[in-house]
Short mmCIF file of C-alpha atoms in Angstrom, two decimals:
data_model
loop_
_atom_site.label_atom_id
_atom_site.label_comp_id
_atom_site.label_asym_id
_atom_site.label_seq_id
_atom_site.Cartn_x
_atom_site.Cartn_y
_atom_site.Cartn_z
CA MET A 1 67.36 115.49 94.28
CA GLY A 2 69.08 112.11 94.44
CA LYS A 3 67.51 108.92 93.19
CA VAL A 4 67.97 105.22 93.98
CA TYR A 5 67.81 102.86 90.98
CA GLU A 6 66.88 99.19 90.69
CA GLY A 7 70.19 98.54 88.95
CA ILE A 8 72.54 99.89 86.29
CA ASP A 9 70.35 100.59 83.27
CA ASP A 10 71.53 101.59 79.77
CA ARG A 11 71.49 105.31 80.58
CA LEU A 12 73.64 104.82 83.70
CA ARG A 13 75.97 102.48 81.79
CA GLU A 14 76.48 105.22 79.18
CA PHE A 15 77.23 107.72 81.95
CA ILE A 16 79.79 105.33 83.49
CA ASP A 17 81.40 104.71 80.09
CA ARG A 18 81.91 108.47 79.59
CA GLN A 19 83.73 109.01 82.89
CA ARG A 20 87.54 109.06 82.83
CA VAL A 21 88.09 108.59 86.56
CA PHE A 22 86.29 106.86 89.40
CA PHE A 23 86.88 106.58 93.12
CA VAL A 24 86.85 103.44 95.26
CA ALA A 25 86.13 103.54 99.01
CA THR A 26 86.70 100.66 101.43
CA ALA A 27 87.28 100.23 105.17
CA PRO A 28 88.43 97.45 107.47
CA SER A 29 86.03 95.74 109.88
CA GLY A 30 85.55 97.14 113.34
CA ALA A 31 85.92 100.59 114.85
CA HIS A 32 89.63 100.96 114.14
CA GLY A 33 91.73 101.10 111.02
CA HIS A 34 91.97 103.47 108.14
CA VAL A 35 89.16 104.22 105.70
CA ASN A 36 90.62 104.28 102.18
CA VAL A 37 89.61 106.20 99.06
CA SER A 38 91.53 105.53 95.84
CA PRO A 39 91.25 107.28 92.49
CA LYS A 40 91.19 104.93 89.52
CA GLY A 41 91.25 105.48 85.82
CA MET A 42 92.80 104.59 82.46
CA THR A 43 90.58 103.84 79.51
CA GLY A 44 89.40 100.24 79.27
CA THR A 45 89.86 99.32 82.94
CA PHE A 46 86.20 99.37 84.10
CA ALA A 47 83.41 97.09 82.89
CA VAL A 48 79.68 97.01 83.59
CA LEU A 49 78.83 93.30 83.39
CA ASP A 50 75.08 93.58 84.01
CA ALA A 51 72.60 95.58 86.08
CA HIS A 52 74.11 94.34 89.36
CA ARG A 53 77.74 93.45 88.56
CA VAL A 54 80.78 95.53 87.66
CA ALA A 55 84.50 94.85 87.54
CA TYR A 56 87.70 96.84 87.25
CA LEU A 57 91.41 96.21 86.87
CA ASP A 58 93.61 96.81 89.91
CA TYR A 59 97.24 97.55 89.06
CA HIS A 60 100.32 97.09 91.20
CA GLY A 61 100.79 100.23 93.22
CA SER A 62 102.12 101.77 96.37
CA GLY A 63 99.29 100.54 98.57
CA THR A 64 97.02 97.54 98.94
CA GLU A 65 94.23 98.88 101.10
CA THR A 66 91.40 97.99 98.72
CA LEU A 67 92.58 94.39 98.34
CA ALA A 68 93.07 93.98 102.11
CA HIS A 69 89.67 95.47 102.95
CA LEU A 70 87.88 93.33 100.38
CA ARG A 71 89.52 90.21 101.81
CA ASP A 72 88.52 91.39 105.29
CA ASN A 73 84.84 92.24 104.72
CA GLY A 74 84.06 92.83 101.03
CA ARG A 75 82.44 96.26 101.50
CA ILE A 76 83.05 98.69 98.66
CA THR A 77 81.60 101.87 97.18
CA ILE A 78 82.50 103.10 93.71
CA MET A 79 81.81 106.74 92.86
CA PHE A 80 81.75 108.47 89.48
CA CYS A 81 81.62 112.27 89.10
CA ALA A 82 80.80 114.17 85.94
CA PHE A 83 83.64 116.64 85.41
CA GLU A 84 82.24 117.49 81.95
CA GLY A 85 78.63 117.93 80.85
CA PRO A 86 75.63 117.98 83.17
CA PRO A 87 76.45 117.65 86.89
CA LYS A 88 76.00 114.17 88.35
CA ILE A 89 77.49 111.87 90.97
CA LEU A 90 76.78 108.14 90.76
CA ARG A 91 77.52 105.70 93.58
CA LEU A 92 77.60 101.92 93.35
CA HIS A 93 77.48 100.23 96.77
CA GLY A 94 78.26 96.54 96.94
CA GLN A 95 80.25 93.52 97.97
CA GLY A 96 83.55 93.09 96.23
CA GLU A 97 86.03 90.31 95.70
CA ALA A 98 89.63 90.66 94.62
CA VAL A 99 90.63 87.92 92.19
CA THR A 100 94.40 88.27 92.28
CA VAL A 101 97.01 87.35 89.70
CA GLU A 102 97.81 84.39 91.97
CA ASP A 103 94.24 83.01 91.83
CA PRO A 104 93.39 80.28 89.28
CA GLY A 105 90.37 82.22 87.96
CA PHE A 106 92.36 85.41 87.24
CA ALA A 107 93.43 84.92 83.59
CA PRO A 108 89.94 84.40 82.09
CA LEU A 109 88.68 87.59 83.79
CA LEU A 110 91.15 89.68 81.79
CA ASP A 111 88.97 89.00 78.74
CA LEU A 112 86.37 91.35 80.29
CA PHE A 113 88.76 94.22 79.44
CA PRO A 114 89.64 93.95 75.73
CA ASN A 115 90.64 97.65 75.57
CA SER A 116 92.83 97.76 78.68
CA PRO A 117 96.19 99.50 78.20
CA ASP A 118 98.30 96.70 79.70
CA ARG A 119 97.69 93.35 81.35
CA HIS A 120 101.23 92.71 82.58
CA ALA A 121 100.93 95.16 85.49
CA VAL A 122 97.48 94.01 86.71
CA ARG A 123 97.60 92.47 90.19
CA ALA A 124 93.85 91.78 90.55
CA VAL A 125 90.44 92.01 88.95
CA ILE A 126 87.96 93.50 91.37
CA MET A 127 84.51 91.94 90.95
CA VAL A 128 81.61 93.79 92.62
CA ARG A 129 78.05 92.64 93.23
CA VAL A 130 76.16 95.95 93.34
CA HIS A 131 73.25 96.09 95.78
CA ARG A 132 72.57 99.85 95.71
CA VAL A 133 72.79 102.30 92.81
CA SER A 134 72.17 105.96 93.57
CA ASP A 135 72.90 109.37 92.14
CA SER A 136 73.04 112.91 93.43
CA CYS A 137 73.28 116.34 91.86
CA GLY A 138 77.02 116.95 91.60
CA PHE A 139 76.47 120.72 91.65
CA GLY A 140 79.69 121.17 93.66
CA VAL A 141 81.87 119.11 91.32
CA PRO A 142 84.10 121.38 89.21
CA LEU A 143 84.12 121.40 85.43
CA MET A 144 87.42 120.04 84.12
CA THR A 145 88.65 119.08 80.68
CA TYR A 146 90.10 115.64 80.02
CA GLN A 147 93.57 115.80 78.47
CA GLY A 148 94.40 112.10 78.28
CA ASP A 149 95.39 109.05 80.31
CA ARG A 150 98.73 109.07 82.08
CA ASP A 151 101.05 106.29 80.98
CA LEU A 152 103.54 106.41 83.87
CA LEU A 153 102.07 103.39 85.70
CA ILE A 154 102.25 101.26 82.58
CA GLN A 155 105.76 102.47 81.75
CA SER A 156 107.09 101.80 85.24
CA HIS A 157 105.74 98.25 85.34
CA SER A 158 106.75 97.42 81.77
CA ARG A 159 110.36 97.35 82.97
CA ARG A 160 109.53 94.66 85.55
CA THR A 161 109.49 90.94 84.85
CA ARG A 162 106.80 88.65 86.23
CA GLU A 163 109.32 87.60 88.89
CA ASP A 164 109.91 91.26 89.77
CA LEU A 165 106.17 91.73 90.26
CA VAL A 166 105.97 88.65 92.51
CA GLU A 167 108.75 90.16 94.62
CA TYR A 168 107.00 93.55 94.58
CA ARG A 169 103.82 91.95 95.97
CA ARG A 170 105.82 90.05 98.59
CA THR A 171 107.82 93.04 99.80
CA ARG A 172 105.56 96.06 99.15
CA ASN A 173 101.99 94.76 98.86
CA ALA A 174 101.84 91.97 101.46
CA ALA A 175 99.67 93.85 103.97
CA SER A 176 97.63 97.01 104.38
CA ILE A 177 98.79 99.94 106.48
CA ASP A 178 96.72 98.40 109.31
CA GLY A 179 98.52 95.05 108.92
CA ILE A 180 95.68 93.18 107.17
CA PRO A 181 97.22 90.48 104.92
CA VAL A 182 96.54 90.77 101.21
CA PHE A 183 97.96 87.77 99.38
CA ALA A 184 97.21 84.63 101.39
#
Protein backbone atom coordinates (compact mmCIF):
# COMPACT_ATOMS: atom_id res chain seq x y z
CA MET A 1 0.00 0.00 0.00
CA GLY A 2 1.40 3.39 -0.96
CA LYS A 3 1.93 6.20 1.48
CA VAL A 4 2.14 10.00 1.21
CA TYR A 5 4.77 11.67 3.42
CA GLU A 6 4.99 15.17 4.88
CA GLY A 7 8.44 15.54 3.32
CA ILE A 8 11.72 13.73 2.77
CA ASP A 9 12.71 12.35 6.17
CA ASP A 10 16.02 10.68 7.09
CA ARG A 11 14.80 7.21 6.11
CA LEU A 12 13.69 8.41 2.66
CA ARG A 13 16.93 10.36 2.23
CA GLU A 14 18.89 7.16 2.93
CA PHE A 15 16.77 5.32 0.36
CA ILE A 16 17.45 8.05 -2.24
CA ASP A 17 21.17 7.99 -1.47
CA ARG A 18 21.31 4.24 -2.15
CA GLN A 19 19.71 4.45 -5.60
CA ARG A 20 22.02 4.51 -8.63
CA VAL A 21 19.47 5.75 -11.15
CA PHE A 22 16.42 7.99 -11.09
CA PHE A 23 13.88 9.05 -13.68
CA VAL A 24 12.64 12.57 -14.42
CA ALA A 25 9.24 13.23 -16.02
CA THR A 26 8.10 16.57 -17.45
CA ALA A 27 5.56 17.79 -20.01
CA PRO A 28 4.85 21.02 -21.86
CA SER A 29 1.77 23.12 -21.07
CA GLY A 30 -1.46 22.46 -22.89
CA ALA A 31 -2.95 19.41 -24.57
CA HIS A 32 -0.23 19.02 -27.19
CA GLY A 33 3.47 18.30 -27.10
CA HIS A 34 5.52 15.38 -25.98
CA VAL A 35 5.67 14.06 -22.42
CA ASN A 36 9.29 13.31 -21.57
CA VAL A 37 10.87 10.75 -19.24
CA SER A 38 14.66 10.79 -18.82
CA PRO A 39 16.87 8.37 -16.92
CA LYS A 40 19.54 10.05 -14.81
CA GLY A 41 22.41 8.74 -12.80
CA MET A 42 26.11 8.96 -11.98
CA THR A 43 27.23 9.00 -8.37
CA GLY A 44 27.26 12.44 -6.76
CA THR A 45 24.77 14.12 -9.11
CA PHE A 46 21.67 14.20 -6.85
CA ALA A 47 21.31 16.09 -3.57
CA VAL A 48 18.54 16.20 -0.97
CA LEU A 49 18.76 19.76 0.37
CA ASP A 50 16.00 19.51 2.98
CA ALA A 51 12.58 17.91 3.48
CA HIS A 52 11.08 19.85 0.56
CA ARG A 53 14.00 20.66 -1.76
CA VAL A 54 16.21 18.53 -3.99
CA ALA A 55 18.63 19.28 -6.80
CA TYR A 56 20.46 17.38 -9.50
CA LEU A 57 23.06 18.02 -12.17
CA ASP A 58 21.88 18.14 -15.77
CA TYR A 59 24.60 17.34 -18.31
CA HIS A 60 24.83 18.34 -21.95
CA GLY A 61 23.03 15.70 -23.96
CA SER A 62 21.12 14.90 -27.07
CA GLY A 63 17.87 16.47 -25.89
CA THR A 64 16.68 19.41 -23.84
CA GLU A 65 13.11 18.47 -23.04
CA THR A 66 13.44 18.76 -19.26
CA LEU A 67 14.99 22.23 -19.46
CA ALA A 68 12.36 23.43 -21.97
CA HIS A 69 9.45 22.05 -19.95
CA LEU A 70 10.73 23.56 -16.71
CA ARG A 71 11.05 26.95 -18.39
CA ASP A 72 7.53 26.49 -19.77
CA ASN A 73 5.66 25.43 -16.61
CA GLY A 74 8.02 24.06 -13.94
CA ARG A 75 6.17 20.76 -13.42
CA ILE A 76 8.41 17.80 -12.63
CA THR A 77 8.24 14.35 -11.08
CA ILE A 78 11.33 12.45 -9.99
CA MET A 79 11.04 8.69 -9.48
CA PHE A 80 13.41 6.29 -7.73
CA CYS A 81 13.06 2.49 -7.98
CA ALA A 82 14.78 -0.04 -5.77
CA PHE A 83 16.52 -2.48 -8.10
CA GLU A 84 18.29 -4.08 -5.11
CA GLY A 85 16.94 -4.85 -1.64
CA PRO A 86 13.31 -4.50 -0.58
CA PRO A 87 10.92 -3.38 -3.34
CA LYS A 88 10.02 0.31 -3.31
CA ILE A 89 9.18 3.15 -5.67
CA LEU A 90 9.49 6.73 -4.43
CA ARG A 91 8.08 9.73 -6.30
CA LEU A 92 8.87 13.38 -5.67
CA HIS A 93 6.35 15.74 -7.29
CA GLY A 94 7.24 19.41 -7.48
CA GLN A 95 8.06 22.64 -9.22
CA GLY A 96 11.46 22.79 -10.80
CA GLU A 97 13.77 25.47 -12.07
CA ALA A 98 16.72 25.01 -14.39
CA VAL A 99 19.64 27.22 -13.39
CA THR A 100 21.77 27.01 -16.52
CA VAL A 101 25.49 27.45 -16.98
CA GLU A 102 24.63 30.84 -18.50
CA ASP A 103 22.82 32.05 -15.35
CA PRO A 104 24.73 34.16 -12.78
CA GLY A 105 23.69 31.89 -9.88
CA PHE A 106 24.96 28.69 -11.54
CA ALA A 107 28.55 28.44 -10.22
CA PRO A 108 27.73 28.52 -6.48
CA LEU A 109 25.17 25.72 -6.92
CA LEU A 110 27.90 23.34 -8.06
CA ASP A 111 29.11 23.30 -4.44
CA LEU A 112 25.99 21.25 -3.60
CA PHE A 113 27.65 18.34 -5.45
CA PRO A 114 31.14 17.85 -3.98
CA ASN A 115 31.30 14.24 -5.23
CA SER A 116 30.14 14.84 -8.81
CA PRO A 117 32.26 13.14 -11.48
CA ASP A 118 32.75 16.25 -13.63
CA ARG A 119 31.59 19.85 -13.59
CA HIS A 120 32.82 20.84 -17.05
CA ALA A 121 29.98 19.05 -18.85
CA VAL A 122 27.13 20.33 -16.62
CA ARG A 123 24.69 22.56 -18.49
CA ALA A 124 22.28 23.20 -15.60
CA VAL A 125 21.48 22.53 -11.97
CA ILE A 126 17.86 21.51 -11.59
CA MET A 127 16.38 22.84 -8.35
CA VAL A 128 13.06 21.29 -7.26
CA ARG A 129 10.62 22.44 -4.59
CA VAL A 130 8.91 19.17 -3.62
CA HIS A 131 5.23 19.46 -2.71
CA ARG A 132 4.32 15.74 -2.68
CA VAL A 133 6.37 12.75 -1.55
CA SER A 134 4.85 9.31 -2.03
CA ASP A 135 5.91 5.70 -2.30
CA SER A 136 4.44 2.51 -3.69
CA CYS A 137 5.31 -1.16 -3.47
CA GLY A 138 7.64 -1.70 -6.42
CA PHE A 139 6.72 -5.38 -6.56
CA GLY A 140 6.97 -5.31 -10.38
CA VAL A 141 10.44 -3.72 -10.47
CA PRO A 142 13.08 -6.32 -11.38
CA LEU A 143 16.08 -7.12 -9.21
CA MET A 144 19.28 -5.96 -10.90
CA THR A 145 22.87 -5.70 -9.76
CA TYR A 146 24.77 -2.44 -10.04
CA GLN A 147 28.04 -2.82 -11.95
CA GLY A 148 29.23 0.79 -11.95
CA ASP A 149 28.68 4.22 -13.47
CA ARG A 150 29.27 4.67 -17.18
CA ASP A 151 31.94 7.23 -17.99
CA LEU A 152 31.13 7.79 -21.68
CA LEU A 153 29.26 11.08 -21.11
CA ILE A 154 32.14 12.52 -19.13
CA GLN A 155 34.71 11.27 -21.65
CA SER A 156 32.85 12.69 -24.64
CA HIS A 157 32.50 16.15 -23.09
CA SER A 158 36.04 16.24 -21.71
CA ARG A 159 37.26 16.67 -25.29
CA ARG A 160 35.13 19.81 -25.72
CA THR A 161 36.22 23.30 -24.73
CA ARG A 162 33.87 25.75 -23.03
CA GLU A 163 33.43 27.40 -26.43
CA ASP A 164 32.54 24.02 -27.96
CA LEU A 165 29.85 23.56 -25.31
CA VAL A 166 28.42 27.03 -25.99
CA GLU A 167 28.19 26.08 -29.66
CA TYR A 168 26.67 22.70 -28.74
CA ARG A 169 23.92 24.46 -26.75
CA ARG A 170 23.32 26.93 -29.59
CA THR A 171 23.11 24.32 -32.34
CA ARG A 172 21.82 21.16 -30.59
CA ASN A 173 20.12 22.27 -27.37
CA ALA A 174 18.40 25.53 -28.34
CA ALA A 175 14.84 24.15 -28.32
CA SER A 176 12.83 21.09 -27.39
CA ILE A 177 11.42 18.69 -29.97
CA ASP A 178 8.19 20.73 -29.71
CA GLY A 179 10.07 23.98 -30.43
CA ILE A 180 10.04 25.35 -26.87
CA PRO A 181 13.14 27.57 -26.41
CA VAL A 182 15.62 26.49 -23.76
CA PHE A 183 18.36 29.08 -23.40
CA ALA A 184 16.80 32.55 -23.49
